[in-house]
Coordinates of C-alpha atoms (C1' of nucleotides) in Angstrom, one line a residue:
Chain A
M25 CA 56.0 -2.5 38.5
T26 CA 53.6 -2.6 37.5
E27 CA 51.7 -4.3 39.8
K28 CA 48.2 -2.5 41.7
K29 CA 46.1 -3.5 44.5
L30 CA 43.0 -2.7 42.5
T31 CA 40.5 -1.5 45.9
L32 CA 37.4 -2.3 44.4
Q33 CA 34.3 -1.7 46.8
L34 CA 31.1 -4.2 46.0
D35 CA 27.9 -3.6 47.3
F36 CA 25.9 -7.0 47.3
H37 CA 23.4 -5.8 47.8
S38 CA 22.9 -3.8 45.3
G39 CA 21.3 -5.6 42.7
L40 CA 24.3 -4.6 40.1
P41 CA 26.0 -7.8 38.9
I42 CA 29.3 -8.3 40.4
Y43 CA 30.7 -8.1 36.6
T44 CA 28.5 -5.3 36.5
Q45 CA 30.0 -3.7 39.1
I46 CA 33.3 -5.1 38.6
V47 CA 33.6 -3.2 35.1
T48 CA 32.4 -0.3 35.6
Q49 CA 35.0 0.5 38.8
I50 CA 38.3 -1.0 36.0
Q51 CA 36.6 1.5 33.5
S52 CA 36.3 4.1 36.2
Q53 CA 40.2 3.7 37.9
L54 CA 40.5 4.2 34.3
A55 CA 39.4 6.4 33.7
N56 CA 40.5 8.6 36.3
E57 CA 43.9 7.3 35.7
I58 CA 43.7 4.7 38.9
L59 CA 44.6 2.9 36.1
K60 CA 46.9 3.1 33.2
P61 CA 47.2 1.6 29.7
G62 CA 49.9 -1.2 30.7
D63 CA 48.8 -1.8 34.5
Q64 CA 49.0 -5.7 35.2
L65 CA 45.5 -6.3 36.7
P66 CA 45.4 -9.0 39.4
T67 CA 44.8 -12.9 38.3
V68 CA 41.7 -13.9 38.4
R69 CA 41.6 -16.1 41.4
A70 CA 43.5 -13.1 43.3
L71 CA 41.0 -10.3 42.8
A72 CA 38.8 -13.5 43.3
Q73 CA 39.5 -14.1 46.6
E74 CA 40.1 -10.5 47.8
L75 CA 36.9 -9.5 46.5
R76 CA 34.8 -12.4 48.1
V77 CA 33.7 -14.0 45.5
N78 CA 34.0 -17.2 42.4
F79 CA 37.2 -16.6 40.2
N80 CA 34.3 -16.7 36.9
T81 CA 32.7 -14.3 38.1
V82 CA 35.6 -11.7 37.5
A83 CA 37.1 -13.6 34.4
R84 CA 33.8 -12.9 33.0
A85 CA 34.2 -8.9 34.6
Y86 CA 37.3 -9.5 32.3
R87 CA 36.1 -11.3 29.6
M88 CA 33.9 -8.5 29.1
L89 CA 36.8 -5.8 29.6
D90 CA 38.4 -7.5 26.9
E91 CA 35.9 -7.5 24.5
A92 CA 35.1 -4.3 24.6
R93 CA 39.2 -3.9 24.2
I94 CA 39.9 -1.4 27.2
I95 CA 42.0 -4.9 28.8
S96 CA 43.7 -7.5 27.0
T97 CA 43.7 -11.0 28.8
Q98 CA 46.2 -13.8 28.0
Q99 CA 46.6 -17.4 28.8
G100 CA 48.9 -18.5 31.5
R101 CA 50.3 -14.9 30.9
G102 CA 47.7 -12.6 32.7
T103 CA 45.7 -9.5 32.6
Y104 CA 46.9 -6.4 30.6
I105 CA 45.3 -3.0 30.3
T106 CA 45.4 -2.3 27.0
E107 CA 47.6 0.6 25.4
I108 CA 43.4 2.2 23.6
P109 CA 44.5 6.2 23.9
P110 CA 42.0 8.0 27.3
P111 CA 38.6 8.9 26.0
E112 CA 39.9 12.5 26.1
V113 CA 42.1 12.6 23.1
T114 CA 40.8 14.5 20.8
K115 CA 41.0 13.1 17.0
K116 CA 44.3 14.6 16.7
L117 CA 45.9 13.1 18.2
Q118 CA 44.3 10.2 17.4
E119 CA 46.1 11.1 13.6
E120 CA 49.1 11.5 15.3
T121 CA 49.1 8.3 17.0
L122 CA 48.4 6.5 14.0
I123 CA 50.8 8.4 12.3
E124 CA 53.7 7.1 14.8
L125 CA 52.4 3.4 13.9
T126 CA 52.5 3.6 10.6
D127 CA 55.9 4.9 10.6
R128 CA 57.0 3.0 12.7
F129 CA 56.0 -0.1 11.2
I130 CA 57.4 1.7 7.2
S131 CA 60.5 2.4 9.1
E132 CA 60.7 -1.5 10.9
A133 CA 59.9 -3.4 7.4
Y134 CA 62.3 -0.7 5.2
R135 CA 64.9 -1.8 8.1
L136 CA 64.6 -5.2 7.2
G137 CA 65.2 -4.4 3.5
F138 CA 61.4 -4.3 1.7
T139 CA 61.1 -2.2 -1.1
E140 CA 58.4 0.5 -0.8
R141 CA 56.0 -1.6 -3.6
E142 CA 56.2 -4.4 -1.1
V143 CA 54.9 -3.1 2.1
S144 CA 52.3 -0.9 0.1
Q145 CA 51.2 -5.2 -1.5
M146 CA 51.5 -6.3 1.9
V147 CA 49.6 -4.1 4.1
R148 CA 47.0 -4.4 0.6
D149 CA 46.9 -8.0 0.8
R150 CA 46.2 -8.3 4.4
L151 CA 43.8 -6.3 4.8
K152 CA 42.2 -8.0 2.3
V153 CA 42.5 -11.3 4.5
R154 CA 41.5 -9.6 7.6
K155 CA 38.4 -8.3 5.7
E156 CA 37.4 -11.7 3.9
A157 CA 38.5 -13.5 7.7
K158 CA 35.7 -11.1 9.0
V159 CA 32.1 -11.5 5.9
R160 CA 33.2 -16.3 6.8
E161 CA 32.8 -15.3 10.3
K162 CA 29.6 -13.6 9.8
E163 CA 28.6 -17.0 7.7
Chain B
M3 CA 84.3 -15.4 16.8
T4 CA 80.9 -15.6 15.6
E5 CA 79.1 -14.2 18.7
K6 CA 76.5 -12.2 17.5
K7 CA 74.7 -9.5 20.2
L8 CA 71.6 -10.9 19.7
T9 CA 69.3 -7.6 19.9
L10 CA 65.4 -9.1 21.0
Q11 CA 62.8 -7.0 21.1
L12 CA 60.3 -8.2 23.6
D13 CA 56.9 -6.3 24.3
F14 CA 55.1 -9.0 27.4
H15 CA 52.0 -7.6 26.9
S16 CA 51.5 -8.3 23.5
G17 CA 49.6 -11.3 23.8
L18 CA 51.9 -13.0 22.0
P19 CA 54.1 -15.6 23.9
I20 CA 57.4 -14.8 24.8
Y21 CA 59.1 -18.0 22.9
T22 CA 56.5 -17.3 20.0
Q23 CA 58.6 -13.8 19.8
I24 CA 62.1 -15.2 20.1
V25 CA 61.0 -17.6 17.5
T26 CA 59.4 -14.8 14.7
Q27 CA 62.3 -12.2 15.5
I28 CA 65.2 -14.7 14.6
Q29 CA 64.0 -16.2 11.3
S30 CA 64.0 -12.3 10.5
Q31 CA 67.2 -11.4 11.2
L32 CA 68.4 -14.4 9.2
A33 CA 65.9 -13.5 6.2
N34 CA 67.5 -10.6 6.8
E35 CA 70.9 -11.1 6.7
I36 CA 72.0 -9.6 9.7
L37 CA 72.0 -13.0 10.8
K38 CA 74.4 -15.8 9.3
P39 CA 75.0 -20.0 9.1
G40 CA 77.5 -20.8 11.1
D41 CA 76.5 -17.6 13.3
Q42 CA 76.6 -19.0 17.6
L43 CA 73.4 -18.2 19.3
P44 CA 73.9 -17.0 22.4
T45 CA 73.3 -20.0 25.4
V46 CA 69.8 -20.9 26.5
R47 CA 70.6 -19.5 30.1
A48 CA 72.4 -16.5 28.1
L49 CA 69.9 -15.4 26.2
A50 CA 66.9 -15.6 29.0
Q51 CA 69.0 -13.6 31.7
E52 CA 69.6 -10.6 29.1
L53 CA 65.7 -11.2 27.8
R54 CA 64.4 -11.4 31.4
V55 CA 62.6 -15.0 31.0
N56 CA 62.8 -18.5 32.1
F57 CA 65.5 -20.6 30.2
N58 CA 63.0 -23.1 29.0
T59 CA 61.0 -20.7 27.4
V60 CA 65.1 -19.7 25.1
A61 CA 64.5 -23.8 25.1
R62 CA 61.6 -23.5 23.6
A63 CA 61.9 -20.9 21.2
Y64 CA 65.1 -23.2 19.7
R65 CA 63.8 -26.0 20.1
M66 CA 61.1 -25.4 17.5
L67 CA 63.1 -23.6 15.2
D68 CA 65.8 -26.4 15.1
E69 CA 62.6 -28.6 14.4
A70 CA 62.5 -26.0 11.5
R71 CA 65.6 -26.7 10.3
I72 CA 66.9 -22.7 10.5
I73 CA 69.1 -23.7 13.8
S74 CA 71.1 -26.6 14.6
T75 CA 70.7 -27.1 18.6
Q76 CA 73.8 -29.5 20.6
Q77 CA 73.7 -30.2 23.6
G78 CA 76.6 -29.0 25.1
R79 CA 77.7 -27.3 22.5
G80 CA 76.0 -25.1 21.9
T81 CA 73.4 -23.1 18.8
Y82 CA 74.7 -22.0 15.5
I83 CA 72.6 -21.2 12.4
T84 CA 71.6 -23.9 10.5
E85 CA 75.1 -23.9 7.5
I86 CA 73.1 -23.9 4.2
P87 CA 69.5 -22.8 4.5
P88 CA 68.1 -23.2 1.1
P89 CA 67.7 -20.0 -0.2
E90 CA 64.2 -20.4 -1.7
V91 CA 63.5 -20.9 2.3
T92 CA 65.1 -17.4 3.2
K93 CA 62.9 -15.9 0.9
K94 CA 60.2 -17.6 3.2
L95 CA 61.5 -16.7 5.5
Q96 CA 61.7 -13.2 4.7
E97 CA 58.2 -13.6 3.0
E98 CA 56.8 -14.5 6.5
T99 CA 58.5 -11.7 8.5
L100 CA 56.6 -9.5 7.1
I101 CA 53.4 -10.8 6.4
E102 CA 54.0 -11.2 10.0
L103 CA 54.9 -7.7 10.4
T104 CA 52.2 -5.9 8.5
D105 CA 49.6 -7.6 10.0
R106 CA 51.0 -6.8 13.2
F107 CA 51.1 -3.3 12.2
I108 CA 47.7 -4.1 11.7
S109 CA 46.0 -5.7 14.6
E110 CA 46.9 -2.2 16.5
A111 CA 45.7 0.2 14.4
Y112 CA 42.2 -2.1 14.7
R113 CA 42.5 -2.0 18.4
L114 CA 43.0 1.7 18.6
G115 CA 40.0 1.8 16.5
F116 CA 41.7 3.0 13.5
T117 CA 39.5 1.7 10.1
E118 CA 41.0 -0.4 7.4
R119 CA 40.0 3.0 5.1
E120 CA 42.4 5.3 7.6
V121 CA 45.1 2.2 8.1
S122 CA 45.0 1.6 4.0
Q123 CA 45.4 5.1 3.9
M124 CA 47.7 6.5 6.5
V125 CA 49.9 3.8 4.8
R126 CA 50.2 5.4 1.3
D127 CA 50.3 8.9 3.1
R128 CA 53.4 8.2 5.1
L129 CA 55.1 6.1 1.9
K130 CA 54.8 8.7 -0.8
V131 CA 56.1 11.0 2.3
R132 CA 58.8 9.2 2.5
K133 CA 59.6 9.0 -1.0
E134 CA 59.7 12.9 -2.1
A135 CA 61.2 13.0 1.0
K136 CA 64.3 10.7 -0.4
V137 CA 63.5 12.7 -4.0
R138 CA 64.9 16.1 -2.1
E139 CA 67.6 14.9 -0.2
K140 CA 69.3 14.4 -3.3
E141 CA 68.6 17.8 -4.8
Chain C
dC12 C1' 100.6 -35.1 26.5
dC13 C1' 97.3 -37.8 28.6
dT14 C1' 93.5 -37.6 32.4
dA15 C1' 90.3 -36.5 35.2
dA16 C1' 87.8 -33.7 37.8
dT17 C1' 85.0 -29.1 35.9
dA18 C1' 82.3 -26.6 34.1
dT19 C1' 79.2 -25.1 30.2
dT20 C1' 76.0 -26.2 26.8
dG21 C1' 71.0 -28.0 25.8
dT22 C1' 66.9 -31.3 26.9
dA23 C1' 63.3 -33.7 29.8
dC24 C1' 60.1 -34.0 33.0
dT25 C1' 57.7 -31.5 36.1
dA26 C1' 54.9 -28.4 38.9
dA27 C1' 53.0 -23.3 39.0
dT28 C1' 50.3 -19.9 37.6
dT29 C1' 47.4 -18.2 34.5
dG30 C1' 42.9 -17.8 32.0
dT31 C1' 38.6 -21.0 28.8
dA32 C1' 35.1 -24.2 28.6
dT33 C1' 31.2 -26.0 29.9
dC34 C1' 28.0 -27.0 32.9
dA35 C1' 25.5 -27.0 38.1
dT36 C1' 23.5 -24.0 41.6
dT37 C1' 21.1 -20.3 43.7
dG38 C1' 18.1 -16.9 43.7
dT39 C1' 14.7 -13.5 42.0
dG40 C1' 11.0 -12.0 39.7
dT41 C1' 6.7 -13.1 37.2
Chain D
dA15 C1' 5.6 -23.6 39.7
dC16 C1' 8.4 -21.0 36.3
dA17 C1' 12.0 -18.5 33.1
dC18 C1' 16.5 -16.5 33.5
dA19 C1' 20.2 -14.2 34.9
dA20 C1' 24.5 -14.5 38.0
dT21 C1' 27.3 -17.0 40.0
dG22 C1' 29.4 -21.2 41.6
dA23 C1' 32.6 -26.0 41.0
dT24 C1' 35.0 -28.2 38.3
dA25 C1' 38.0 -30.0 34.6
dC26 C1' 40.9 -27.8 30.6
dA27 C1' 44.8 -25.1 28.7
dA28 C1' 48.2 -22.4 27.4
dT29 C1' 52.6 -19.9 29.1
dT30 C1' 56.4 -20.1 32.0
dA31 C1' 59.4 -21.6 35.7
dG32 C1' 62.3 -25.2 38.6
dT33 C1' 64.8 -29.1 39.0
dA34 C1' 67.7 -33.0 38.0
dC35 C1' 70.1 -34.7 34.4
dA36 C1' 72.9 -35.7 30.1
dA37 C1' 76.2 -34.8 26.8
dT38 C1' 80.4 -32.0 25.8
dA39 C1' 84.4 -28.3 26.4
dT40 C1' 87.6 -26.9 29.2
dT41 C1' 90.6 -27.2 32.4
dA42 C1' 93.7 -29.1 36.1
dG43 C1' 97.1 -32.6 37.7
dG44 C1' 100.1 -36.0 36.9

DNA sequence: CCTAATATTGTACTAATTGTATCATTGTGT
DNA sequence: ACACAATGATACAATTAGTACAATATTAGG
């Protein structure tokens, strides 16, 4: 299973906020492959209890990591490391990733009977929808 | 008999609730005639066991589909695809399926850090690659 | 055949587990 | 004393799981 103990070392007298320490240590464990994409992190309450900290402090750390797209928090489900390619991957590898992703998408659409024209048009539409949504969000 | 294997692919880390994934995948299989009117779906417990989820999660998905008049659940009998799904319903479902598929693809690409331009360009490229491959295949 | 017991199926309600939102409290620096 | 950031407390919402039940089908006895 993807259960981890996630041993973190907090320093309560360092002056650094707890949530910052949690964030950076998870980031570093990810960078060192102690944590891997897909891994489930402890629940906010479980980790909080282990660290002797309020669970909202853990939740705050998780939220920052979530906003940074490093983890994915899901209400009622749990928290998982996202499938982000490690920072050391090259641009070329990233390109290959997008190719694979795109090909899977196209294959699935074709398998469901959609035509090239329909797929192409839908991608344009949905990209546009997102862009417009983002614009409205800023207002 | 009208028994189907009903292979569903769940992603437990996608952020989408399990019941939503079940609903949309059954919708798409209906829209694309992998499932047909009159087909019996697996029992809530059977499907739950196969998917390794609680049977109430399947029941919730079935209930949503039932409310949408897409399936008919009958206590003590089983669950069946509704007999006369109007053509415009399946057409609409099909469209929704492609939207859903496309949005998932775009979200994933964005999450991996690709831009709208890159995604758009890659879709064009890969569609073109496929078309050309198909042309060569005919020669 | 008919009928009653049993099994199978979906339903309803509840509980448990998760993250979220909001505000209060604390503590530190100026 | 004040301002501000960090942390804690409390209530909430979403998802999934547990348990008991009702409706139907199937099977066993006669």
